[in-house]
Amino acid sequence: MSDPATLSRDARIAARLNRRYAAERRFKALGFVAVLFSALVLAFLLVTMTANALGGFQRAELRFPIDFASGAMTVDPAQLEGANAMQVLEGAGLKDVVAFAASQSLGDAGAAELPDGAWREVGEALIDDPSRLGGTFQAALPASDDLAAALRKDGQPQLRGLADQLAAQGKLVTAFDWGFLSRGDATGPQDVGIWGALKGSMLTMLVTLLLAFPIGVLAAVYLEEYAPKNRWTDIIEVSINNLAAVPSIIFGLLGLAVFLAIFPNYRSAPLIGGMTLALMTMPVIVISGRNAIKAVPPSIRDAALAVGASRVQTVFHHVLPLALPGILTGTIIGMARALGETAPLLMIGMRAFVASPPDGFTSPATVLPVQIFLWSDEIDRGFVERTSAAIIVLLLFLLVMNGLAIYLRNRFEKRW
Amino acid sequence: MSPAIPILLALALGLIGWLAARSRAWAMRKAVRAEGGELHSLPNYHGWYVGLWAVVPALAFAAVWSSLSPNLVLQQVLSDPAAQGLPAFGIQRDAILAEAQALAGGGGATGFQKGSAALVEPFRAAMHTYAVIGLIVTLVLGFAGGAFAYLRLRPHFTARTRVERAVMVGLLAASLVAILTTFGILASLLFETARFFSVVSPVDFLFGTHWGPDPMSEPSSVSGDRYGAVPLFWGTIFIGAIIAMAVAIPLGLMSAIFLTQYATPLLRKWMKPLLEILAGVPTVVYGYFAALTVAPLVRDFGHMIGVASASSESALAAGLVMGIMIIPFVSSMADDSIAAVPQAMRDGSLAMGATKSETIKKVLIPAALPGIVAGVMLAVSRAIGETMIVVMAAGATARLTANPFESMTTVTFQIVAMLTGEGSFDHPATLSAFALGMVLFLVTLALNFIALRVVKHFREAYE
Amino acid sequence: MNTLHTLDSIDPKITARNVSVYYGEKRAIDDVSIDISPKYVTAFIGPSGCGKSTFLRTLNRMNDTIAGARVEGDIALDGVDIYKSGMDVVQLRARVGMVFQKPNPFPKSIFENIAYGPRIHGLAASKTELEEIVERSLKRAGLWDEVKDRLTDSGTALSGGQQQRLCIARAIAVEPEVILMDEPCSALDPIATARIEELIDELRGNYAIVIVTHSMQQAARVSQRTAFFHLGKMVEYGKTSDIFTNPREERTKDYITGRYG
């Protein structure tokens, strides 16, 4: 190559072109790889979770017939109408009847793998339809955790032979477990359900919404429409912007030190959880609310003021309704974030083992993300699947919420 | 009796007041119009005026009462002869009281604690007494407020102005919640931190290099040399500000550049929401992903390249996943900053014959740098405050090491560990969580504050 | 249109034949043919929205950066079609420089602003050579004396008129053959405008200069050739003196006498 100094200007430019275009292509490829990487990680995460979750929505069931007609148990169907029907059945020896039928069909080794409380599911079926007492009932009851593990070629080796044998006879099958969506927490992976956590999440979210939405919207209205330009307003704005970025765990510390000090009886309660999350969600609603209000053109305000409306009337009759879709979008996004939040709720004791679904805002509860966290500690393969299934449920909820937000944004947001 | 009853009754009183005042205003309007006059305010505003007077004082009292009455109930129960047999202090006494209260309230079926049964009746009686007192006062206040307002209604009464003033007070109060929250955070952290520093010297805490609090030890025998938080600070920085940023900054920045400068509109339409999904995944899910999938891969990789100490909980696993979580955040901040650079700048460079990548590297990124740096600061503040990923994947051992394959602990992990452990609330180990929280709060506050200022100046520079 | 070829005796620098530009469905330029002389300053005048800036941007393919823009017809630089496939826009823009309506110095030092072009194109073999190029360009743009002591200051710290001369110096630094100027004085005060106009006059002869302006006085002062655009069409093209004193077309006369625009 000749000395660059002797080359003409155009030749110099041309000489470098290939190198420059190669750099251009490399740079573009790098960008594409970066985006692709994120996409692949997301896909990998979703695929592993879904693959694990498929097992989590199922349980190992022992299937065998129970012959009630032969008269081993005498119960008057009329007695099953009352509130203590289960006690009636227990008194009539339903547990033994089930155990007997199980050992008849599954053998003693198989019957031993029927958990103690499994007969209650038969009891519920009988209460649902007492006429079943007159015939043969095909029971499908959860197998013990050990047998379920053996069916997955996991856990204790000595049970695997039994599991294979029962499975070959069609007496031990893996079936979709509707109960997973309707039960509370339990100690074994075969018996757990997410309804308790889900209900806890809903109650908590309701408290959060009832507190954060009105406060957030009113604060946004004040700051955007009425606040005088002074030091106080500046402090409020700085507070809100900073609160939006404070780590969530700090809100947990606040909840612990303040809310639990005021209401010591409501430890683990959705009320306290909701209050804590409300403080976290409120800044999000204020910020999105302000943007939505800012987007309403001043001409609307002028028009309302010009016909003699007061400033309060102008805002509440005209500005707020127009800004509402934007505010709602921000609210849903903030609520979705709160729904997935775990750390602050650990701080205020929502990590306790709560077997029965909460029956109010003040009873001990857990929420879905915390439930996931609690189960994640268990190394049992069955719990891994259940945890993944709970994650899929949580992600579905978030997907629906975000989808709703996007729909609202596209459907109602006007461009002025 | 449910706490909702006084609230509902107060609201009912308000509704009655609203209706009564409105119909009275209608009647007044008819009379005034017959003489050719006009009311100052619409009848609805008279309604709201009376309604607010009926509801607000009553509700305020009900709120205060609901936080006061449990203590009053407890006082009365403790003065009951049946309470003489209680243990003087400690967990057992609290457990007995809590159970008796739960039984009295109708929750829980069986009594585990000896002695709780005897307290059920006193509890029930006391709860009833105070609930009735609360209800009566609420009703009286609601009625008195409503009546006071109702009697003030006149044709020229400025109901609208007054209602609007109340609305303004409500608006101002709502925006003060933000200040109250900030103040509450600061106050609670400061208070508990001060208690911690009365036992452990701040110097030991901030500069000590050994962290190993024992929550079960005798509080009086606690010494500062187990409360050196430097390993926690290092773990936090190493995971959140070094490993996570090493992943998030290049990937986030390049994603933003590709999506804004190169991608076809169709590709952008699909890829941007995808990044948003990545941002919407809850941290507990990332934590589980890190612990279940990434950590074993990292450990095996560590063993493969000959790091014998590679552990199944590692700084690298937590940092990598945290970095992935932060990608969308960095990307959207970079996106905003690059978009804020005027088109003229880009045109100027392209018109000189620069290629796209030269324009991006030499003009757009330098011009957007303040915004990008601020975005990275916000990302760091988010990463060091992130809790679930490190709790689930980073480990509990406080270590001063630069080996990313070893387990390492962080500030947030220790906050969770200290507050969910066995220690009593007054133990320095528990209180140390608040000191750690204070450090975390101040650092993130500083990062956010500086970053928001930089962003603001940066935006103004191009406007 | 036959008159075009006889307008100047020397070979044209740029020849445009039947050029139309579309933005999506909308036609912004309709069948324009013109020759740009290497010797003279050519002014494009016309009411706002007439397409004169759009047409200017087709000459160095800056329209490529606008999504949905499409160019039909032929534009040739020294007889080579600049829209043919395989035409390199980077090389093209190194030969056809551009100065924009609003001064757009990069947020870098004055020195770096000028050095940017020579650097990316590899025009300087050494640091001293680069410094020479910077000095020469600033001198030619008449800015050297004002900034020689503060070359490391940010380019954005200069006054508006200085910024625009900096942008002209930046364009000169890569030794283009053509300089396109898109209303270069519209954001400047009258004194700065006069300074730029002087500069354009000094640069004439070394570069083919095309200037878009909304000011007829400016066109009359700086240009030797003028094209009048209206509603996406080129209505008239000729010697500036002819256009202003003796326009052939009625519409040109109306515009020049201030009937519309």
GROMACS .gro file of N, CA and C in nm, chain B residues 12 18 62 65 77 132 141 143 163 191 229 249 253 261 273 276 290 347 349 369 376 394 400 415 422 426 441 458:
model
   84
  428ALA      N    1  -7.366   0.616   5.690
  428ALA     CA    2  -7.512   0.623   5.677
  428ALA      C    3  -7.563   0.759   5.727
  434TRP      N    4  -7.684   1.436   5.394
  434TRP     CA    5  -7.675   1.486   5.256
  434TRP      C    6  -7.814   1.503   5.197
  478ALA      N    7  -6.347   0.742   6.491
  478ALA     CA    8  -6.346   0.595   6.477
  478ALA      C    9  -6.205   0.546   6.448
  481TRP      N   10  -5.998   0.578   6.764
  481TRP     CA   11  -6.046   0.481   6.862
  481TRP      C   12  -5.997   0.340   6.830
  493VAL      N   13  -5.826  -0.583   8.097
  493VAL     CA   14  -5.809  -0.727   8.120
  493VAL      C   15  -5.701  -0.751   8.225
  548VAL      N   16  -6.879  -0.062   7.240
  548VAL     CA   17  -7.004   0.012   7.257
  548VAL      C   18  -6.974   0.161   7.281
  557LEU      N   19  -7.102   1.208   6.763
  557LEU     CA   20  -7.023   1.303   6.687
  557LEU      C   21  -7.082   1.326   6.548
  559PHE      N   22  -7.390   1.281   6.452
  559PHE     CA   23  -7.517   1.351   6.461
  559PHE      C   24  -7.495   1.499   6.493
  579VAL      N   25  -6.734   2.384   5.079
  579VAL     CA   26  -6.706   2.246   5.035
  579VAL      C   27  -6.576   2.244   4.955
  607PHE      N   28  -3.445   0.615   6.473
  607PHE     CA   29  -3.472   0.576   6.610
  607PHE      C   30  -3.409   0.441   6.642
  645ALA      N   31  -1.969  -0.427   5.921
  645ALA     CA   32  -2.054  -0.445   5.803
  645ALA      C   33  -1.979  -0.434   5.672
  665ILE      N   34  -2.524  -0.297   3.176
  665ILE     CA   35  -2.489  -0.177   3.100
  665ILE      C   36  -2.464  -0.208   2.952
  669LEU      N   37  -2.758  -0.097   2.700
  669LEU     CA   38  -2.722   0.012   2.609
  669LEU      C   39  -2.731  -0.033   2.463
  677GLN      N   40  -3.215   0.271   1.672
  677GLN     CA   41  -3.142   0.317   1.555
  677GLN      C   42  -3.144   0.219   1.439
  689PRO      N   43  -4.201  -0.450   2.380
  689PRO     CA   44  -4.284  -0.510   2.485
  689PRO      C   45  -4.215  -0.628   2.551
  692GLU      N   46  -4.016  -0.507   2.811
  692GLU     CA   47  -4.102  -0.464   2.921
  692GLU      C   48  -4.149  -0.582   3.004
  706ALA      N   49  -3.273  -1.788   3.956
  706ALA     CA   50  -3.130  -1.783   3.988
  706ALA      C   51  -3.091  -1.904   4.072
  763ASP      N   52  -2.823   1.446   1.209
  763ASP     CA   53  -2.814   1.489   1.069
  763ASP      C   54  -2.677   1.549   1.042
  765SER      N   55  -2.392   1.486   1.172
  765SER     CA   56  -2.289   1.385   1.158
  765SER      C   57  -2.307   1.305   1.029
  785LEU      N   58  -2.450   1.118   2.710
  785LEU     CA   59  -2.379   1.058   2.823
  785LEU      C   60  -2.432   1.098   2.961
  792VAL      N   61  -2.763   0.487   3.473
  792VAL     CA   62  -2.685   0.382   3.537
  792VAL      C   63  -2.686   0.399   3.689
  810ALA      N   64  -2.772  -1.572   4.673
  810ALA     CA   65  -2.635  -1.525   4.699
  810ALA      C   66  -2.570  -1.591   4.820
  816LEU      N   67  -1.512  -1.131   5.255
  816LEU     CA   68  -1.445  -1.026   5.177
  816LEU      C   69  -1.363  -1.096   5.070
  831ILE      N   70  -3.062  -0.779   5.628
  831ILE     CA   71  -3.183  -0.716   5.686
  831ILE      C   72  -3.291  -0.822   5.701
  838GLU      N   73  -3.466  -1.556   6.490
  838GLU     CA   74  -3.524  -1.596   6.617
  838GLU      C   75  -3.510  -1.487   6.723
  842ASP      N   76  -3.553  -0.647   7.062
  842ASP     CA   77  -3.462  -0.551   7.123
  842ASP      C   78  -3.315  -0.591   7.110
  857PHE      N   79  -3.079   0.317   5.270
  857PHE     CA   80  -3.167   0.428   5.237
  857PHE      C   81  -3.087   0.551   5.197
  874PHE      N   82  -2.973   1.777   3.206
  874PHE     CA   83  -2.949   1.724   3.073
  874PHE      C   84  -3.065   1.756   2.980
   0.00000   0.00000   0.00000
